[in-house]
Short mmCIF file of N, CA and C in Angstrom, two decimals:
data_model
loop_
_atom_site.label_atom_id
_atom_site.label_comp_id
_atom_site.label_asym_id
_atom_site.label_seq_id
_atom_site.Cartn_x
_atom_site.Cartn_y
_atom_site.Cartn_z
N MET N 1 247.50 -60.02 -358.02
CA MET N 1 247.25 -60.96 -356.92
C MET N 1 248.32 -61.85 -356.73
N GLN N 2 248.76 -61.96 -355.36
CA GLN N 2 250.06 -62.87 -354.96
C GLN N 2 249.99 -64.34 -355.60
N SER N 3 250.74 -64.90 -355.95
CA SER N 3 250.93 -66.16 -356.10
C SER N 3 251.95 -67.10 -355.31
N TYR N 4 251.79 -68.24 -355.12
CA TYR N 4 252.44 -69.20 -354.29
C TYR N 4 253.24 -70.45 -354.96
N THR N 5 254.67 -70.53 -354.78
CA THR N 5 255.17 -71.86 -355.44
C THR N 5 254.41 -73.08 -354.69
N ILE N 6 254.55 -74.28 -355.23
CA ILE N 6 254.23 -75.30 -354.53
C ILE N 6 254.78 -75.53 -353.10
N GLY N 7 256.11 -75.16 -352.84
CA GLY N 7 256.72 -75.21 -351.43
C GLY N 7 255.94 -74.33 -350.66
N GLN N 8 255.80 -72.93 -351.16
CA GLN N 8 255.31 -72.13 -350.18
C GLN N 8 253.95 -72.47 -349.65
N ALA N 9 253.19 -73.14 -350.73
CA ALA N 9 251.87 -73.34 -350.31
C ALA N 9 251.65 -74.45 -349.43
N ALA N 10 252.62 -75.52 -349.59
CA ALA N 10 252.67 -76.63 -348.72
C ALA N 10 253.27 -76.08 -347.31
N ARG N 11 254.01 -75.07 -347.04
CA ARG N 11 254.15 -74.34 -345.76
C ARG N 11 252.94 -73.75 -345.17
N LEU N 12 252.28 -72.98 -346.04
CA LEU N 12 250.96 -72.26 -345.49
C LEU N 12 249.91 -73.27 -345.04
N LEU N 13 250.01 -74.77 -345.84
CA LEU N 13 248.81 -75.41 -345.37
C LEU N 13 249.32 -76.57 -344.42
N GLY N 14 250.47 -76.42 -344.04
CA GLY N 14 250.80 -77.46 -343.00
C GLY N 14 251.24 -78.90 -343.50
N VAL N 15 251.52 -78.91 -344.91
CA VAL N 15 251.71 -80.12 -345.31
C VAL N 15 253.20 -80.26 -345.99
N SER N 16 253.66 -81.48 -346.49
CA SER N 16 255.06 -81.55 -347.20
C SER N 16 254.79 -81.12 -348.55
N PRO N 17 255.96 -80.71 -349.27
CA PRO N 17 255.81 -80.01 -350.59
C PRO N 17 255.23 -81.49 -351.47
N ASP N 18 255.71 -82.73 -351.00
CA ASP N 18 255.02 -83.83 -352.06
C ASP N 18 253.63 -83.89 -351.80
N THR N 19 253.02 -83.57 -350.80
CA THR N 19 251.73 -83.74 -350.67
C THR N 19 251.01 -82.75 -351.73
N ALA N 20 251.61 -81.35 -351.36
CA ALA N 20 250.70 -80.05 -352.30
C ALA N 20 251.23 -80.30 -353.74
N ARG N 21 252.30 -81.00 -353.99
CA ARG N 21 252.41 -81.49 -355.55
C ARG N 21 251.49 -82.46 -355.84
N ARG N 22 251.00 -83.47 -355.02
CA ARG N 22 250.12 -84.47 -355.50
C ARG N 22 248.92 -83.83 -355.62
N TRP N 23 248.50 -82.97 -354.79
CA TRP N 23 247.12 -82.38 -354.94
C TRP N 23 246.91 -81.21 -356.10
N ALA N 24 248.07 -80.80 -356.50
CA ALA N 24 248.22 -80.21 -357.77
C ALA N 24 247.98 -80.88 -359.11
N ASP N 25 248.82 -82.11 -358.85
CA ASP N 25 248.71 -83.00 -359.99
C ASP N 25 247.52 -83.65 -360.27
N ALA N 26 246.74 -83.77 -359.04
CA ALA N 26 245.36 -84.41 -359.06
C ALA N 26 244.13 -83.28 -359.58
N GLY N 27 244.65 -82.05 -359.70
CA GLY N 27 243.84 -81.16 -360.15
C GLY N 27 243.05 -80.56 -358.88
N ARG N 28 243.22 -80.76 -357.76
CA ARG N 28 242.52 -80.39 -356.41
C ARG N 28 242.75 -79.05 -356.41
N VAL N 29 243.89 -78.63 -356.74
CA VAL N 29 244.00 -77.06 -356.67
C VAL N 29 244.63 -76.41 -358.05
N PRO N 30 244.19 -75.51 -358.82
CA PRO N 30 244.70 -74.91 -359.84
C PRO N 30 245.95 -74.35 -359.92
N THR N 31 246.95 -74.63 -360.81
CA THR N 31 248.24 -74.12 -361.03
C THR N 31 248.21 -73.51 -362.32
N HIS N 32 249.41 -72.73 -362.43
CA HIS N 32 249.98 -72.10 -363.69
C HIS N 32 251.28 -71.95 -363.56
N ARG N 33 252.05 -71.63 -364.75
CA ARG N 33 253.51 -71.57 -364.71
C ARG N 33 253.93 -70.14 -364.97
N ASP N 34 255.14 -69.82 -364.37
CA ASP N 34 255.26 -68.57 -364.48
C ASP N 34 256.57 -68.63 -365.73
N ASP N 35 257.16 -67.44 -366.04
CA ASP N 35 258.12 -67.50 -367.08
C ASP N 35 259.19 -68.31 -366.79
N ASN N 36 259.63 -68.61 -365.70
CA ASN N 36 260.67 -69.69 -365.51
C ASN N 36 260.20 -71.16 -365.52
N GLY N 37 258.71 -71.16 -365.70
CA GLY N 37 258.28 -72.76 -365.65
C GLY N 37 257.90 -73.33 -364.43
N ARG N 38 258.15 -72.36 -363.39
CA ARG N 38 257.84 -73.08 -361.85
C ARG N 38 256.21 -72.96 -361.88
N ARG N 39 255.64 -74.04 -361.21
CA ARG N 39 254.12 -74.18 -361.14
C ARG N 39 253.78 -73.04 -359.99
N LEU N 40 252.72 -72.41 -359.92
CA LEU N 40 252.23 -71.47 -359.08
C LEU N 40 250.94 -71.50 -358.75
N ILE N 41 250.53 -71.24 -357.70
CA ILE N 41 249.13 -71.27 -357.02
C ILE N 41 248.54 -69.91 -357.04
N ASP N 42 247.44 -69.24 -357.57
CA ASP N 42 246.91 -68.33 -357.38
C ASP N 42 246.36 -68.02 -355.97
N GLY N 43 246.70 -66.79 -355.11
CA GLY N 43 246.47 -66.71 -353.75
C GLY N 43 244.88 -67.11 -353.29
N ARG N 44 244.17 -66.82 -354.36
CA ARG N 44 242.50 -66.76 -353.95
C ARG N 44 242.33 -68.27 -353.96
N ASP N 45 242.94 -68.91 -355.00
CA ASP N 45 242.48 -70.37 -355.31
C ASP N 45 243.07 -71.29 -353.95
N LEU N 46 244.56 -70.85 -353.38
CA LEU N 46 244.98 -71.14 -352.41
C LEU N 46 244.16 -71.11 -351.01
N ALA N 47 243.72 -69.79 -351.10
CA ALA N 47 242.89 -69.71 -349.77
C ALA N 47 241.60 -70.57 -349.89
N ALA N 48 240.83 -70.66 -351.00
CA ALA N 48 239.79 -71.40 -351.17
C ALA N 48 239.97 -72.73 -350.79
N PHE N 49 241.02 -73.19 -351.19
CA PHE N 49 241.30 -74.63 -351.02
C PHE N 49 241.89 -75.10 -349.59
N SER N 50 242.32 -74.10 -348.75
CA SER N 50 242.86 -74.13 -347.47
C SER N 50 241.42 -74.41 -346.59
N VAL N 51 240.61 -73.47 -347.15
CA VAL N 51 239.10 -73.69 -346.41
C VAL N 51 238.67 -75.18 -346.55
N ASP N 52 238.72 -75.44 -347.84
CA ASP N 52 238.15 -76.93 -348.24
C ASP N 52 238.79 -78.13 -347.45
N ILE N 53 239.94 -78.01 -347.34
CA ILE N 53 240.61 -79.13 -346.84
C ILE N 53 240.57 -79.04 -345.31
N ALA N 54 240.40 -77.88 -344.83
CA ALA N 54 240.09 -77.85 -343.23
C ALA N 54 238.89 -78.50 -342.85
N ARG N 55 237.90 -77.89 -343.89
CA ARG N 55 236.35 -78.73 -343.51
C ARG N 55 236.47 -80.15 -343.74
N ALA N 56 237.34 -80.62 -344.47
CA ALA N 56 237.36 -82.18 -344.72
C ALA N 56 237.74 -82.74 -343.69
N ASP N 57 238.65 -81.93 -342.52
CA ASP N 57 239.11 -82.55 -341.46
C ASP N 57 240.28 -83.64 -341.71
N GLY N 58 241.00 -83.06 -342.39
CA GLY N 58 242.49 -83.99 -342.59
C GLY N 58 243.17 -83.67 -343.53
N THR N 59 244.59 -84.07 -343.34
CA THR N 59 245.29 -84.15 -344.56
C THR N 59 245.85 -85.48 -345.01
N ASP N 60 246.85 -85.47 -345.90
CA ASP N 60 247.27 -87.07 -346.02
C ASP N 60 248.55 -87.22 -345.28
N GLU N 61 248.92 -86.18 -344.32
CA GLU N 61 250.06 -86.46 -343.45
C GLU N 61 249.36 -86.12 -341.88
N GLU N 62 250.11 -86.79 -341.05
CA GLU N 62 249.73 -86.35 -339.49
C GLU N 62 250.23 -84.99 -339.46
N THR N 63 249.25 -84.13 -338.65
CA THR N 63 249.60 -82.90 -338.43
C THR N 63 250.05 -82.65 -336.98
N PRO N 64 251.16 -82.09 -336.69
CA PRO N 64 251.87 -81.81 -335.48
C PRO N 64 250.93 -80.87 -334.64
N TYR N 65 251.13 -81.13 -333.16
CA TYR N 65 250.23 -80.40 -332.35
C TYR N 65 251.02 -79.65 -331.53
N THR N 66 251.41 -78.22 -332.18
CA THR N 66 252.09 -77.34 -331.49
C THR N 66 251.76 -76.16 -332.14
N SER N 67 251.88 -74.98 -331.19
CA SER N 67 251.79 -73.72 -331.36
C SER N 67 252.68 -72.87 -332.02
N ALA N 68 253.77 -73.66 -332.21
CA ALA N 68 255.21 -72.87 -332.64
C ALA N 68 255.41 -71.48 -332.29
N ARG N 69 255.46 -71.41 -330.77
CA ARG N 69 255.49 -70.26 -330.03
C ARG N 69 254.47 -69.45 -330.40
N ASN N 70 253.12 -69.84 -330.37
CA ASN N 70 252.05 -69.27 -330.56
C ASN N 70 251.86 -68.44 -331.80
N ALA N 71 252.81 -68.82 -332.88
CA ALA N 71 252.51 -68.24 -334.24
C ALA N 71 251.95 -69.16 -335.12
N PHE N 72 251.01 -68.90 -336.12
CA PHE N 72 250.43 -69.72 -336.83
C PHE N 72 250.35 -68.86 -338.31
N PRO N 73 251.64 -69.19 -339.18
CA PRO N 73 251.53 -68.82 -340.52
C PRO N 73 250.46 -69.53 -341.21
N GLY N 74 249.88 -68.57 -342.05
CA GLY N 74 248.70 -69.26 -342.95
C GLY N 74 248.54 -68.33 -344.11
N ILE N 75 247.25 -68.37 -344.59
CA ILE N 75 246.73 -67.67 -345.66
C ILE N 75 245.42 -66.85 -345.20
N VAL N 76 245.43 -65.56 -345.59
CA VAL N 76 244.01 -64.86 -345.21
C VAL N 76 243.02 -65.66 -346.26
N THR N 77 241.84 -66.04 -345.54
CA THR N 77 240.61 -66.56 -346.45
C THR N 77 239.41 -65.75 -346.40
N ALA N 78 239.37 -64.27 -345.47
CA ALA N 78 238.11 -63.69 -345.45
C ALA N 78 238.70 -62.26 -344.55
N VAL N 79 238.34 -61.25 -345.49
CA VAL N 79 238.38 -59.84 -344.75
C VAL N 79 237.33 -59.27 -344.79
N LYS N 80 236.74 -58.90 -343.57
CA LYS N 80 235.27 -58.12 -343.51
C LYS N 80 235.49 -56.79 -342.89
N LEU N 81 235.26 -55.59 -343.68
CA LEU N 81 235.69 -54.50 -343.20
C LEU N 81 234.17 -53.64 -342.79
N GLY N 82 234.47 -52.99 -341.73
CA GLY N 82 233.06 -52.14 -341.08
C GLY N 82 233.93 -50.65 -341.18
N ASP N 83 232.84 -49.93 -340.80
CA ASP N 83 233.26 -48.55 -340.63
C ASP N 83 234.61 -48.15 -339.72
N VAL N 84 234.68 -49.04 -338.72
CA VAL N 84 235.64 -48.70 -337.66
C VAL N 84 236.62 -50.03 -337.47
N ALA N 85 235.79 -50.97 -337.31
CA ALA N 85 236.25 -52.24 -336.94
C ALA N 85 236.39 -53.14 -338.11
N ALA N 86 237.25 -54.55 -338.05
CA ALA N 86 237.21 -55.38 -339.32
C ALA N 86 237.66 -56.82 -338.58
N GLN N 87 237.28 -57.75 -339.47
CA GLN N 87 237.37 -59.13 -339.13
C GLN N 87 238.27 -59.79 -340.14
N VAL N 88 239.36 -60.57 -339.55
CA VAL N 88 240.42 -61.12 -340.57
C VAL N 88 240.34 -62.66 -340.30
N GLU N 89 240.01 -63.46 -341.20
CA GLU N 89 240.38 -64.91 -340.77
C GLU N 89 241.59 -65.20 -341.64
N ILE N 90 242.50 -66.55 -340.91
CA ILE N 90 243.41 -67.04 -341.30
C ILE N 90 243.45 -68.50 -341.29
N GLN N 91 243.57 -69.05 -342.33
CA GLN N 91 243.75 -70.74 -342.42
C GLN N 91 245.18 -71.10 -342.22
N ALA N 92 245.42 -71.74 -341.04
CA ALA N 92 246.73 -71.95 -340.82
C ALA N 92 246.83 -73.42 -340.66
N GLY N 93 247.17 -74.28 -341.65
CA GLY N 93 246.99 -75.66 -341.77
C GLY N 93 245.46 -76.03 -341.39
N PRO N 94 245.44 -76.75 -340.33
CA PRO N 94 244.08 -77.11 -340.18
C PRO N 94 243.41 -76.21 -338.95
N HIS N 95 243.92 -74.98 -338.65
CA HIS N 95 243.55 -74.20 -337.78
C HIS N 95 243.00 -72.85 -338.43
N ARG N 96 241.70 -72.58 -338.25
CA ARG N 96 241.11 -71.39 -338.61
C ARG N 96 241.12 -70.45 -337.31
N LEU N 97 241.84 -69.30 -337.62
CA LEU N 97 241.80 -68.01 -336.63
C LEU N 97 241.18 -66.90 -336.96
N VAL N 98 240.42 -66.23 -336.24
CA VAL N 98 239.75 -65.17 -336.59
C VAL N 98 240.37 -63.91 -335.59
N SER N 99 240.59 -62.84 -336.18
CA SER N 99 241.05 -61.59 -335.45
C SER N 99 240.21 -60.52 -335.66
N LEU N 100 240.03 -59.95 -334.50
CA LEU N 100 238.82 -58.55 -334.86
C LEU N 100 240.17 -57.46 -334.39
N LEU N 101 240.24 -56.66 -335.36
CA LEU N 101 241.07 -55.51 -335.22
C LEU N 101 240.52 -54.37 -336.05
N THR N 102 241.15 -52.95 -335.94
CA THR N 102 240.70 -51.66 -336.54
C THR N 102 240.77 -51.96 -338.11
N ARG N 103 239.88 -51.22 -338.84
CA ARG N 103 239.86 -50.95 -340.25
C ARG N 103 241.28 -50.70 -340.47
N GLU N 104 241.63 -49.46 -339.84
CA GLU N 104 242.87 -48.95 -340.12
C GLU N 104 243.95 -49.81 -340.33
N ALA N 105 244.12 -50.67 -339.20
CA ALA N 105 245.26 -51.75 -339.04
C ALA N 105 245.10 -52.64 -340.45
N VAL N 106 244.20 -52.87 -340.75
CA VAL N 106 243.90 -54.00 -341.88
C VAL N 106 244.33 -53.22 -343.26
N GLU N 107 243.93 -52.02 -343.34
CA GLU N 107 244.34 -50.93 -344.61
C GLU N 107 245.78 -50.95 -344.53
N GLU N 108 246.36 -50.50 -343.44
CA GLU N 108 247.78 -50.22 -343.43
C GLU N 108 248.70 -51.53 -343.70
N LEU N 109 248.31 -52.81 -343.17
CA LEU N 109 248.86 -53.92 -343.69
C LEU N 109 248.66 -54.56 -345.03
N GLY N 110 247.55 -53.81 -345.68
CA GLY N 110 247.22 -54.12 -346.91
C GLY N 110 246.79 -55.64 -347.04
N LEU N 111 246.05 -56.11 -345.85
CA LEU N 111 245.59 -57.45 -345.90
C LEU N 111 244.27 -57.86 -346.97
N GLU N 112 244.67 -59.03 -347.89
CA GLU N 112 243.60 -59.33 -348.82
C GLU N 112 243.62 -60.85 -348.92
N VAL N 113 242.38 -61.37 -349.08
CA VAL N 113 242.33 -62.79 -349.21
C VAL N 113 243.02 -63.21 -350.17
N GLY N 114 243.96 -64.42 -349.86
CA GLY N 114 244.92 -64.96 -350.45
C GLY N 114 246.50 -64.63 -350.27
N MET N 115 246.48 -63.59 -349.12
CA MET N 115 247.90 -63.10 -348.80
C MET N 115 248.42 -63.89 -347.86
N ALA N 116 249.81 -64.51 -347.61
CA ALA N 116 250.29 -65.12 -346.71
C ALA N 116 250.24 -64.15 -345.40
N ALA N 117 249.91 -64.60 -344.25
CA ALA N 117 250.16 -63.95 -343.03
C ALA N 117 250.40 -64.77 -341.79
N THR N 118 250.57 -64.33 -340.76
CA THR N 118 250.73 -65.22 -339.55
C THR N 118 249.95 -64.47 -338.47
N ALA N 119 248.97 -65.42 -337.62
CA ALA N 119 248.51 -65.06 -336.69
C ALA N 119 249.20 -65.32 -335.31
N ARG N 120 249.40 -64.48 -334.58
CA ARG N 120 249.92 -64.69 -333.28
C ARG N 120 249.00 -64.42 -332.16
N VAL N 121 249.25 -65.41 -331.46
CA VAL N 121 248.15 -65.72 -330.34
C VAL N 121 248.82 -65.33 -328.83
N LYS N 122 248.12 -64.53 -328.14
CA LYS N 122 248.45 -64.12 -326.84
C LYS N 122 247.38 -64.19 -326.00
N SER N 123 247.10 -65.08 -325.04
CA SER N 123 245.79 -65.17 -324.24
C SER N 123 244.62 -65.16 -325.00
N THR N 124 243.92 -64.33 -325.13
CA THR N 124 242.56 -64.28 -325.94
C THR N 124 242.82 -63.24 -327.09
N ASN N 125 243.93 -62.81 -327.37
CA ASN N 125 244.03 -61.85 -328.64
C ASN N 125 244.91 -62.64 -329.66
N VAL N 126 244.44 -62.32 -330.81
CA VAL N 126 245.16 -62.77 -331.90
C VAL N 126 245.61 -61.73 -333.03
N HIS N 127 246.85 -61.49 -333.19
CA HIS N 127 247.54 -60.05 -333.66
C HIS N 127 247.99 -60.84 -335.18
N ILE N 128 247.84 -59.86 -336.14
CA ILE N 128 248.14 -60.43 -337.52
C ILE N 128 249.43 -59.63 -338.07
N ASP N 129 250.46 -60.57 -338.57
CA ASP N 129 251.44 -60.16 -339.13
C ASP N 129 251.76 -60.35 -340.62
N ARG N 130 251.78 -59.23 -341.28
CA ARG N 130 251.76 -59.53 -342.84
C ARG N 130 253.11 -60.19 -343.21
N THR N 131 253.03 -61.26 -343.88
CA THR N 131 254.49 -61.86 -344.22
C THR N 131 254.62 -61.96 -345.61
#
């Protein structure tokens, strides 16, 4: 399973590294240390936490209102596979994006809960880039 540094988690959650560090210090999101002593957050824990803070509708800091060229970097929070189609949910800061795509595309990208990904929006389509 992929793990994220405090800085990476902050970028995915749309907050400052200081905010992410305070959340980790307060025990709001579990961390562990790697062999070099860096604090890491398991991808599944980060995915669950991102959904929780989005539901709480707020962060410690003001969120900018921009689409950043219609690209929403975030973390995969759900993958539902059907026989042919699939549904992928990404939490990008306070934004929850859902994309319907083929099962084959999800498998080729290797998308799993806890992975970093970017949702790209064009009109009514949401495209997923594995990051």
